PDB file of C-alpha atoms in Angstrom:
ATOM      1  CA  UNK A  16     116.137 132.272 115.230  1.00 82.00           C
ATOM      2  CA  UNK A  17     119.258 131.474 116.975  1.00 91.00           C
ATOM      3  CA  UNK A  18     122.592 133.514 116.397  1.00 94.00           C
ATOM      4  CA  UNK A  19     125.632 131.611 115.419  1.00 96.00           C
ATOM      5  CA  UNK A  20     129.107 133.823 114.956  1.00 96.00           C
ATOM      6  CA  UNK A  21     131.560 132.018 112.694  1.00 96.00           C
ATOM      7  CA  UNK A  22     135.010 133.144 113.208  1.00 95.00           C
ATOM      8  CA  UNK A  23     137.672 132.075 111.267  1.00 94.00           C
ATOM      9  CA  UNK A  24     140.355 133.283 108.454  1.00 92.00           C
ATOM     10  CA  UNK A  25     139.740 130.648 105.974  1.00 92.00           C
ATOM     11  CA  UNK A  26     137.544 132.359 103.561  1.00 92.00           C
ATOM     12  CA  UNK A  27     136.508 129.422 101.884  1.00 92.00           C
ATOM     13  CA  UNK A  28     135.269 127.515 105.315  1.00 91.00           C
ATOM     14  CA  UNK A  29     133.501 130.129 107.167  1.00 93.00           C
ATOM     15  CA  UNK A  30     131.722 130.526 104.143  1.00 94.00           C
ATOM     16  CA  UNK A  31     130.772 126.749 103.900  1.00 93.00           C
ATOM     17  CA  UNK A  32     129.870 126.704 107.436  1.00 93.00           C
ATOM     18  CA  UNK A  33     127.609 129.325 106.992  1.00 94.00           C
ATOM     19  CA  UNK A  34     126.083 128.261 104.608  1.00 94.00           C
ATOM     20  CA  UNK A  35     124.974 125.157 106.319  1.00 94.00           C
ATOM     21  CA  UNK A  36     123.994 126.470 109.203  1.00 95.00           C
ATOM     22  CA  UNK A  37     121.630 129.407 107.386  1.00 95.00           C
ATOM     23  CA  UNK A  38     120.118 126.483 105.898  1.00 94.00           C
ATOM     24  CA  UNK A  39     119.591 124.681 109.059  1.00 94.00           C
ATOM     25  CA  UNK A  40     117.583 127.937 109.891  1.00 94.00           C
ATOM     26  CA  UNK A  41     120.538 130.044 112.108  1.00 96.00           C
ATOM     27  CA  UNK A  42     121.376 133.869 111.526  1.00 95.00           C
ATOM     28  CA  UNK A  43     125.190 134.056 111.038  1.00 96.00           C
ATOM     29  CA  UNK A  44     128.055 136.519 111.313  1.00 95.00           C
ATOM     30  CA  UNK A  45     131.062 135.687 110.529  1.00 96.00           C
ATOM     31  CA  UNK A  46     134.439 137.306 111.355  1.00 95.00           C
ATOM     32  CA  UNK A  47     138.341 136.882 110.207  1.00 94.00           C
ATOM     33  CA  UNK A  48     140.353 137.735 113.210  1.00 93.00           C
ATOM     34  CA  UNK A  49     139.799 137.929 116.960  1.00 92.00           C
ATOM     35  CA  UNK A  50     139.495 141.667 117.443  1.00 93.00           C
ATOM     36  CA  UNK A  51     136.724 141.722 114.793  1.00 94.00           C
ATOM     37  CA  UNK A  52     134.979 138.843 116.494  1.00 93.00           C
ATOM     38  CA  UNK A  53     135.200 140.532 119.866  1.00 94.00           C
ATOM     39  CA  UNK A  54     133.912 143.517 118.426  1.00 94.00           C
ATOM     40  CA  UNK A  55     130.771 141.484 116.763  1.00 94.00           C
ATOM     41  CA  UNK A  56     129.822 139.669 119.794  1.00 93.00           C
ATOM     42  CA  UNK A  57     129.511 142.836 121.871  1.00 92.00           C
ATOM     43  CA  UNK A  58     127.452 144.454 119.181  1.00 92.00           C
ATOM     44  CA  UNK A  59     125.252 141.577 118.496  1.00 91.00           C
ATOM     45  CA  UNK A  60     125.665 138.822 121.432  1.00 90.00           C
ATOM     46  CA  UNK A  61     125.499 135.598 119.612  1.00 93.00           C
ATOM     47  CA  UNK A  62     123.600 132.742 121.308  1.00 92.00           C
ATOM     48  CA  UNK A  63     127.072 130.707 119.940  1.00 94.00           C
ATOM     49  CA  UNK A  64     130.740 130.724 118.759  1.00 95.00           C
ATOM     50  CA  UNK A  65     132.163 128.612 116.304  1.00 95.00           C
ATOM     51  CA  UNK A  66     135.873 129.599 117.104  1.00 93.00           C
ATOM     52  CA  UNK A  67     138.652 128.609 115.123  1.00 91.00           C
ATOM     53  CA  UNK A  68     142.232 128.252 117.061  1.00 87.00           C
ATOM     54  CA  UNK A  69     144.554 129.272 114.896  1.00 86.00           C
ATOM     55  CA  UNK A  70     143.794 133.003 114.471  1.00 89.00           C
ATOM     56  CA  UNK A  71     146.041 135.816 112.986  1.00 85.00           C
ATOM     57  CA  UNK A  72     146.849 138.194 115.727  1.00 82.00           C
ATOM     58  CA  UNK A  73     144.993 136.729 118.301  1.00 89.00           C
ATOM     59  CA  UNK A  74     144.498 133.355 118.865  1.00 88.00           C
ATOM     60  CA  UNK A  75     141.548 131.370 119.459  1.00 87.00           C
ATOM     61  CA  UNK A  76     141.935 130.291 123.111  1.00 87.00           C
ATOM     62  CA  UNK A  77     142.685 134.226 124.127  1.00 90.00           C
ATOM     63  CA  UNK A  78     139.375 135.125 122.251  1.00 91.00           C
ATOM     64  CA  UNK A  79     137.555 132.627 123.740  1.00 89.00           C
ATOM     65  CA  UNK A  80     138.449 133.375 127.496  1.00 86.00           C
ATOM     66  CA  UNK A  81     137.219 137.169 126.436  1.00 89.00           C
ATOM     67  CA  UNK A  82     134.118 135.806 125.430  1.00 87.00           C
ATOM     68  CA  UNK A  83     133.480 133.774 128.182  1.00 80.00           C
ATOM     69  CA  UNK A  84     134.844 136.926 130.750  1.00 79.00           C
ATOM     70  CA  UNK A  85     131.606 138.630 129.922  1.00 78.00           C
ATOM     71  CA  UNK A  86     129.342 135.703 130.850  1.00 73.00           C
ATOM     72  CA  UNK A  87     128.282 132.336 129.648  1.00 75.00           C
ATOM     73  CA  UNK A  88     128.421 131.710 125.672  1.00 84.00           C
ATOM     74  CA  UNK A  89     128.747 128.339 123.954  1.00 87.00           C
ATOM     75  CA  UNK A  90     131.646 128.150 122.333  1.00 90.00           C
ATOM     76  CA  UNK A  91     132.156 125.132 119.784  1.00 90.00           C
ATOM     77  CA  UNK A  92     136.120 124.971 118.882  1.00 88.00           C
ATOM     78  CA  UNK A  93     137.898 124.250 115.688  1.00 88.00           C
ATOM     79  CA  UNK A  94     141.412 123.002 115.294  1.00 80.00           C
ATOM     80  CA  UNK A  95     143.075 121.810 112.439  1.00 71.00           C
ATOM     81  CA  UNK A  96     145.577 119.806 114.928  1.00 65.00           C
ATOM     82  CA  UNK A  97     144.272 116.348 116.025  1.00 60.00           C
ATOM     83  CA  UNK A  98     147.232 116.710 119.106  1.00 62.00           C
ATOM     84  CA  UNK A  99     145.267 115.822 121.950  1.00 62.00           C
ATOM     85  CA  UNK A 100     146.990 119.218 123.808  1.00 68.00           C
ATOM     86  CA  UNK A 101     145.361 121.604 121.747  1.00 66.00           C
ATOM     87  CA  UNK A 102     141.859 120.362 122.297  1.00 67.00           C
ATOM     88  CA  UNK A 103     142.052 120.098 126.010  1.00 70.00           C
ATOM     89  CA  UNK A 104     143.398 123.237 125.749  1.00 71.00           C
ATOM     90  CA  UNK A 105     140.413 124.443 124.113  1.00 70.00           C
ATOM     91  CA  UNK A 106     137.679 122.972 127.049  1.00 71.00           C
ATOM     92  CA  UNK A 107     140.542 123.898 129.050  1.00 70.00           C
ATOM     93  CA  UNK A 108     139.506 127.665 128.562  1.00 71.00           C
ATOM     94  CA  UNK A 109     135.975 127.446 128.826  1.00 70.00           C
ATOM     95  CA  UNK A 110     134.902 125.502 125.263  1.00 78.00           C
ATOM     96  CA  UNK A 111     131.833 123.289 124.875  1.00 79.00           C
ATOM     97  CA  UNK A 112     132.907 121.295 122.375  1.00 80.00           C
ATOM     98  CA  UNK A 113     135.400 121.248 119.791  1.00 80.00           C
ATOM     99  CA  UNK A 114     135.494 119.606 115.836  1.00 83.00           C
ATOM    100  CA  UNK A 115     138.517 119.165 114.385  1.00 81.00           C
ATOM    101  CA  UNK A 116     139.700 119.863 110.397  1.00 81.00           C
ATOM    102  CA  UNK A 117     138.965 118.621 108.501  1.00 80.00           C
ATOM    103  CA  UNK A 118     135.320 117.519 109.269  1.00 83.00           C
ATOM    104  CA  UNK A 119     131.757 117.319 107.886  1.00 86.00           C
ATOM    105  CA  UNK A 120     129.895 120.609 108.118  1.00 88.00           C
ATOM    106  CA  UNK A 121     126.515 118.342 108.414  1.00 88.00           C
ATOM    107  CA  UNK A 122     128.838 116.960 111.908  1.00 85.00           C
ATOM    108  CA  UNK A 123     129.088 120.818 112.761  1.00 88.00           C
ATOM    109  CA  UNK A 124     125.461 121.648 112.073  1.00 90.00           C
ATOM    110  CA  UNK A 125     124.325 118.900 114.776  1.00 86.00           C
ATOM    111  CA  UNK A 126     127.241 119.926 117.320  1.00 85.00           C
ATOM    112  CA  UNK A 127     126.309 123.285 117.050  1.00 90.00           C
ATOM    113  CA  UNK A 128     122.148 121.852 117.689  1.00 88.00           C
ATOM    114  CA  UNK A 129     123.339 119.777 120.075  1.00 81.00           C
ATOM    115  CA  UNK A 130     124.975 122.329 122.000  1.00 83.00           C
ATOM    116  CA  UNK A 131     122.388 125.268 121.670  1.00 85.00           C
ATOM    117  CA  UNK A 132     119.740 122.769 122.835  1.00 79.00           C
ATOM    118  CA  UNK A 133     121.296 121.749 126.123  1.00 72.00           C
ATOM    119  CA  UNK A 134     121.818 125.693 126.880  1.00 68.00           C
ATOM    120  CA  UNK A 135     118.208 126.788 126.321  1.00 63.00           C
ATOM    121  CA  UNK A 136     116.184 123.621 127.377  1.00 54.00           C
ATOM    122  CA  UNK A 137     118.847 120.813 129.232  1.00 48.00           C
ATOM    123  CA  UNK A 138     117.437 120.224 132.655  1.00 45.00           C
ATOM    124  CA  UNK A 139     115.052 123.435 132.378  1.00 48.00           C
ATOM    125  CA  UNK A 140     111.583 121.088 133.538  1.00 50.00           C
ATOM    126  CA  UNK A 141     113.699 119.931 136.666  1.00 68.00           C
ATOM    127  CA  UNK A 142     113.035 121.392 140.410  1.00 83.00           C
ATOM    128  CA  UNK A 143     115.846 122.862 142.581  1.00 87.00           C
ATOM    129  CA  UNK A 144     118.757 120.737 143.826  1.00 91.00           C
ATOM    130  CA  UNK A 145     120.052 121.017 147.303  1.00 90.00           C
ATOM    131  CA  UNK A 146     122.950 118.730 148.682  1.00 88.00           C
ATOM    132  CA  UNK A 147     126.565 119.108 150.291  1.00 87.00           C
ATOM    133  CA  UNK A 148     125.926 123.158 150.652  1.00 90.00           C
ATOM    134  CA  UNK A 149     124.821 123.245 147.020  1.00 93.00           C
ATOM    135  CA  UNK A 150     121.586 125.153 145.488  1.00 92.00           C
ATOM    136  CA  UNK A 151     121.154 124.755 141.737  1.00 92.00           C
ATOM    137  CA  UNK A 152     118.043 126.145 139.960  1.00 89.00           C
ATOM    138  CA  UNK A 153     118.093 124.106 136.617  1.00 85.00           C
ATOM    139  CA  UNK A 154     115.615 126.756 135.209  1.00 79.00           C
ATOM    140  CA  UNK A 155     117.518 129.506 136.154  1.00 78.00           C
ATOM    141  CA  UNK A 156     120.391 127.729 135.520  1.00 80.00           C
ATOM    142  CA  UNK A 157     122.212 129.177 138.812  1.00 86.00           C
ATOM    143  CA  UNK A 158     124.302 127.537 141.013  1.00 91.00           C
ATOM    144  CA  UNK A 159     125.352 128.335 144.632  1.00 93.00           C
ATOM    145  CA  UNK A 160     127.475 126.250 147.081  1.00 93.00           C
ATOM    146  CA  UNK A 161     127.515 127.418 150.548  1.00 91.00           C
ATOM    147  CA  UNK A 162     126.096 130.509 149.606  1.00 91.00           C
ATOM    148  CA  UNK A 163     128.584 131.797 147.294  1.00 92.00           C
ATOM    149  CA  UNK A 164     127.572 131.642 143.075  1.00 91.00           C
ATOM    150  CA  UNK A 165     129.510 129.523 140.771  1.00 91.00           C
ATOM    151  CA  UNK A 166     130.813 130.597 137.269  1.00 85.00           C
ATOM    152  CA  UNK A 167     130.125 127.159 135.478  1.00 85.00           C
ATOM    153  CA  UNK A 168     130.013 126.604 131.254  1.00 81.00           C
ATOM    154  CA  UNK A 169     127.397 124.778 130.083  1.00 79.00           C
ATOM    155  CA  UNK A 170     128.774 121.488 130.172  1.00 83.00           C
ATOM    156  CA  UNK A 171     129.961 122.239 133.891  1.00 88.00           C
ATOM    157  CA  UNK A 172     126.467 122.845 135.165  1.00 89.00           C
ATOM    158  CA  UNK A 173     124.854 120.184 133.171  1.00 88.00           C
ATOM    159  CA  UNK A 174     127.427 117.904 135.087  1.00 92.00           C
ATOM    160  CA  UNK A 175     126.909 119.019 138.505  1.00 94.00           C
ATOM    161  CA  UNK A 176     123.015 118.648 137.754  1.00 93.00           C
ATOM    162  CA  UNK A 177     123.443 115.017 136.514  1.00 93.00           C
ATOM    163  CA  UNK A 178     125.935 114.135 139.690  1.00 95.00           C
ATOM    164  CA  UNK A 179     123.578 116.180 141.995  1.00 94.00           C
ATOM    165  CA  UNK A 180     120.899 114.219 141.026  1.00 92.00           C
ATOM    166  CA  UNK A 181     122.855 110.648 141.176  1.00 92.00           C
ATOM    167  CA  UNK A 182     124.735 110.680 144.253  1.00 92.00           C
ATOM    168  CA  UNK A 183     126.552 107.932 145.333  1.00 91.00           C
ATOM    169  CA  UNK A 184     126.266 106.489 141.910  1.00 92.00           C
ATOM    170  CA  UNK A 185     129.270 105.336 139.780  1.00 93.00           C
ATOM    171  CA  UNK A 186     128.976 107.086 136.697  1.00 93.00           C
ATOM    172  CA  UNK A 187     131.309 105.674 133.440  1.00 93.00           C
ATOM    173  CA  UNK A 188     132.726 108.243 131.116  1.00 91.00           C
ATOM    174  CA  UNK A 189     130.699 106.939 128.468  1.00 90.00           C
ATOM    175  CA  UNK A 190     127.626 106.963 130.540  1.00 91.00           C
ATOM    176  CA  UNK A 191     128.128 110.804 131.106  1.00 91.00           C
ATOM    177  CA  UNK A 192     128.643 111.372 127.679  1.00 86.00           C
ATOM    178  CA  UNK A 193     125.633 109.549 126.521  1.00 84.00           C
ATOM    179  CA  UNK A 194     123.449 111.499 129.566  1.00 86.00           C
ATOM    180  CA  UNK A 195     125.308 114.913 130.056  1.00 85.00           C
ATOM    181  CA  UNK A 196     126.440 115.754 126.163  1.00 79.00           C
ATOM    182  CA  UNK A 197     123.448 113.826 124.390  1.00 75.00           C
ATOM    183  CA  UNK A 198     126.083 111.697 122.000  1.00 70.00           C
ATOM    184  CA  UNK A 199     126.253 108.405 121.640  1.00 67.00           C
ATOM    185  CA  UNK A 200     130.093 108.325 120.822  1.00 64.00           C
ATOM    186  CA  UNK A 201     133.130 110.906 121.187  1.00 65.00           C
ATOM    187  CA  UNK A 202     136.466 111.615 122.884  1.00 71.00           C
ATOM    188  CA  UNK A 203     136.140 111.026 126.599  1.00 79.00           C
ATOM    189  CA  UNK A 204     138.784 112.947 127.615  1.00 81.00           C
ATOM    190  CA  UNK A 205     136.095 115.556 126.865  1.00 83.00           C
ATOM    191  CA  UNK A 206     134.334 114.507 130.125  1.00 89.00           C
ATOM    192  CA  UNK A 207     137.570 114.069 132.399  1.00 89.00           C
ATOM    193  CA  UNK A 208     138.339 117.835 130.954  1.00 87.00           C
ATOM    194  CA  UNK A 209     134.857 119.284 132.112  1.00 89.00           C
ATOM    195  CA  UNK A 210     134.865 116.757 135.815  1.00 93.00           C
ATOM    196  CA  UNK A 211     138.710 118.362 136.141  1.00 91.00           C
ATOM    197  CA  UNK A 212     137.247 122.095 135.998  1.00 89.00           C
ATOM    198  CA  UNK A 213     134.462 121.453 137.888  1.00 94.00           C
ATOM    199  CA  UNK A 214     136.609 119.896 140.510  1.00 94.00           C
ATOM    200  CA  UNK A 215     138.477 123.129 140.528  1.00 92.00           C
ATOM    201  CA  UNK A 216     135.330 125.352 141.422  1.00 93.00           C
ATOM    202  CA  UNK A 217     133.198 122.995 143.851  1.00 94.00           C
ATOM    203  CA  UNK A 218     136.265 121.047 145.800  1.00 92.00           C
ATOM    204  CA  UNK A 219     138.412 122.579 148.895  1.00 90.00           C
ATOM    205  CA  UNK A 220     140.996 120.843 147.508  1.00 92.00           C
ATOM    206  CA  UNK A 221     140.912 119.803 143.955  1.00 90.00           C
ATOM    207  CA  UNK A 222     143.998 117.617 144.221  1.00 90.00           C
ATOM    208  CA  UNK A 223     141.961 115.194 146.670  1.00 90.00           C
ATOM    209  CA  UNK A 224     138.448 115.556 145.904  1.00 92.00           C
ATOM    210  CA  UNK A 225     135.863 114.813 148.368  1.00 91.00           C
ATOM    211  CA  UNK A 226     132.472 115.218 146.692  1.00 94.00           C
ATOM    212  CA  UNK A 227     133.691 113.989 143.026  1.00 95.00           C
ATOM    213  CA  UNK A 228     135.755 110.896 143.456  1.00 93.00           C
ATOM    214  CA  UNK A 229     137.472 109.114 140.918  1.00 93.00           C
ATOM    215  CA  UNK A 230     136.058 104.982 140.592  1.00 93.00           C
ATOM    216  CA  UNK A 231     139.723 103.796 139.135  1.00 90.00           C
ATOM    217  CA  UNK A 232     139.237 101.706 136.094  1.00 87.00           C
ATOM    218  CA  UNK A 233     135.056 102.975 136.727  1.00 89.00           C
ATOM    219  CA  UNK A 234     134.177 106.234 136.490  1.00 93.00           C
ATOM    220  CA  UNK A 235     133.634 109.001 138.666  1.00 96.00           C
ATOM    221  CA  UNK A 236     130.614 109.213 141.854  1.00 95.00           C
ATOM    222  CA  UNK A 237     129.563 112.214 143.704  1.00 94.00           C
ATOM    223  CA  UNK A 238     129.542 111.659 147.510  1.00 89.00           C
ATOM    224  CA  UNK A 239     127.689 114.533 149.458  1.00 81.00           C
ATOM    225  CA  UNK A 240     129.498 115.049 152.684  1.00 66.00           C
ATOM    226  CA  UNK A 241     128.428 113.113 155.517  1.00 44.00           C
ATOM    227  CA  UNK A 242     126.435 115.474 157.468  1.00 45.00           C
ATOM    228  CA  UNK A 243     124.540 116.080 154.533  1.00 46.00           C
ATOM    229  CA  UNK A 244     121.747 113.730 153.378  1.00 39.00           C
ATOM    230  CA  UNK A 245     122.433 111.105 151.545  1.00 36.00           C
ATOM    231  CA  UNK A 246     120.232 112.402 148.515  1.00 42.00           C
ATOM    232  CA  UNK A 247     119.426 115.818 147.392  1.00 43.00           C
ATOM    233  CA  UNK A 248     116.585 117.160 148.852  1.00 44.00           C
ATOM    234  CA  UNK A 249     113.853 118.480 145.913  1.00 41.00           C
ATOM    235  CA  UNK A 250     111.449 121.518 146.296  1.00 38.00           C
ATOM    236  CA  UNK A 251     109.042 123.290 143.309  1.00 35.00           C
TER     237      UNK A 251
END
């Protein structure tokens, strides 16, 4: 049984949302305030965060960067502001996904399965990747590029396997958010959000990428250099 914590000050929603994810078959804790969520999720990791952003005390972007300074945790963000700011904000710090107020708790329910799947079993089957001083175990679900390990979310590793594994292939934002997030429809700034951080960790300069190039009008495509082969290289 997976562990979901539910943290947010709105009695009458965390309550909801636990409800219908205890039903869907999750453990839940639920917390009020960032320090008490802190506190919970170094008692009891959770396997997931449902993390509201406005938060008495502390808000919901500082709690999640806490979170995520202790190693990788989904975190699924809530907002009651639709401003497109505050949710890039929120991937912006190291969220997964966000919903925002009001919304369906069945919609949360499946974000939160959709999420929680990709972390224990996305791209688990698949060998080792190797290309432009990169080595990513999808089962161990460790990257390295030229030696040195990468601190990547979820999403952020699940995108380097998918361009890792599709070099020189223009890739559409809605392509990526069909193959890397599993969803048929959403906000695509979600993806240029997540190719933007990921840019910041893998490039020498993220300001002119080299490996992930922007396809204007396209998409994005993932170029190893050119003294590296054209195509990963795969080994069991």
């Amino acid at each position: 049984m997976k562990n979901v914590l539910v943290v947010d000050d709105d009695p009458t929603v965390s309550e909801v949302l636990a409800g219908y994810l205890q039903r869907a078959g999750f453990a839940v804790r639920r917390a009020a305030d960032g320090p008490t969520a802190l506190t919970s999720a170094r008692a009891h990791r959770p396997d997931l965060v449902v993390l509201d952003l406005m938060l008495p005390g502390m808000d919901g972007l500082t709690v999640c960067r806490e979170l995520r300074s202790h190693g990788p945790l989904p975190v699924i963000m809530l907002t009651a502001r639709s401003d497109e700011e505050d949710r890039i904000l929120g991937l912006e710090v190291g969220a997964d996904d966000y919903v925002t107020k009001p919304f369906s708790p069945r919609e949360l329910v499946l974000r939160v399965t959709s999420v929680l799947r990709r972390a224990g079993t996305a791209d688990a089957a698949g060998p080792v990747l190797r290309a432009a001083g990169f080595d990513v175990d999808p089962a161990a679900r460790r990257a390295l590029h030229h030696g040195r390990e990468l601190a990547l979310t979820l999403r952020e590793f699940d995108l380097l396997c998918y361009f890792l594994r599709h070099p020189g292939q223009v890739c559409g934002r809605e392509r990526l958010m069909q193959e890397v997030w599993g969803w048929e429809f959403g906000d695509l700034s979600t993806v240029t959000v997540h190719v933007r951080r990921l840019r910041a960790k893998i490039e020498d300069d993220p300001a002119r990428p080299c490996l992930i190039q922007t396809v204007w009008g396209v998409g994005y495509r993932f170029d190893p250099r050119p003294e590296d082969a054209a195509h990963p290289d795969e080994r069991p």
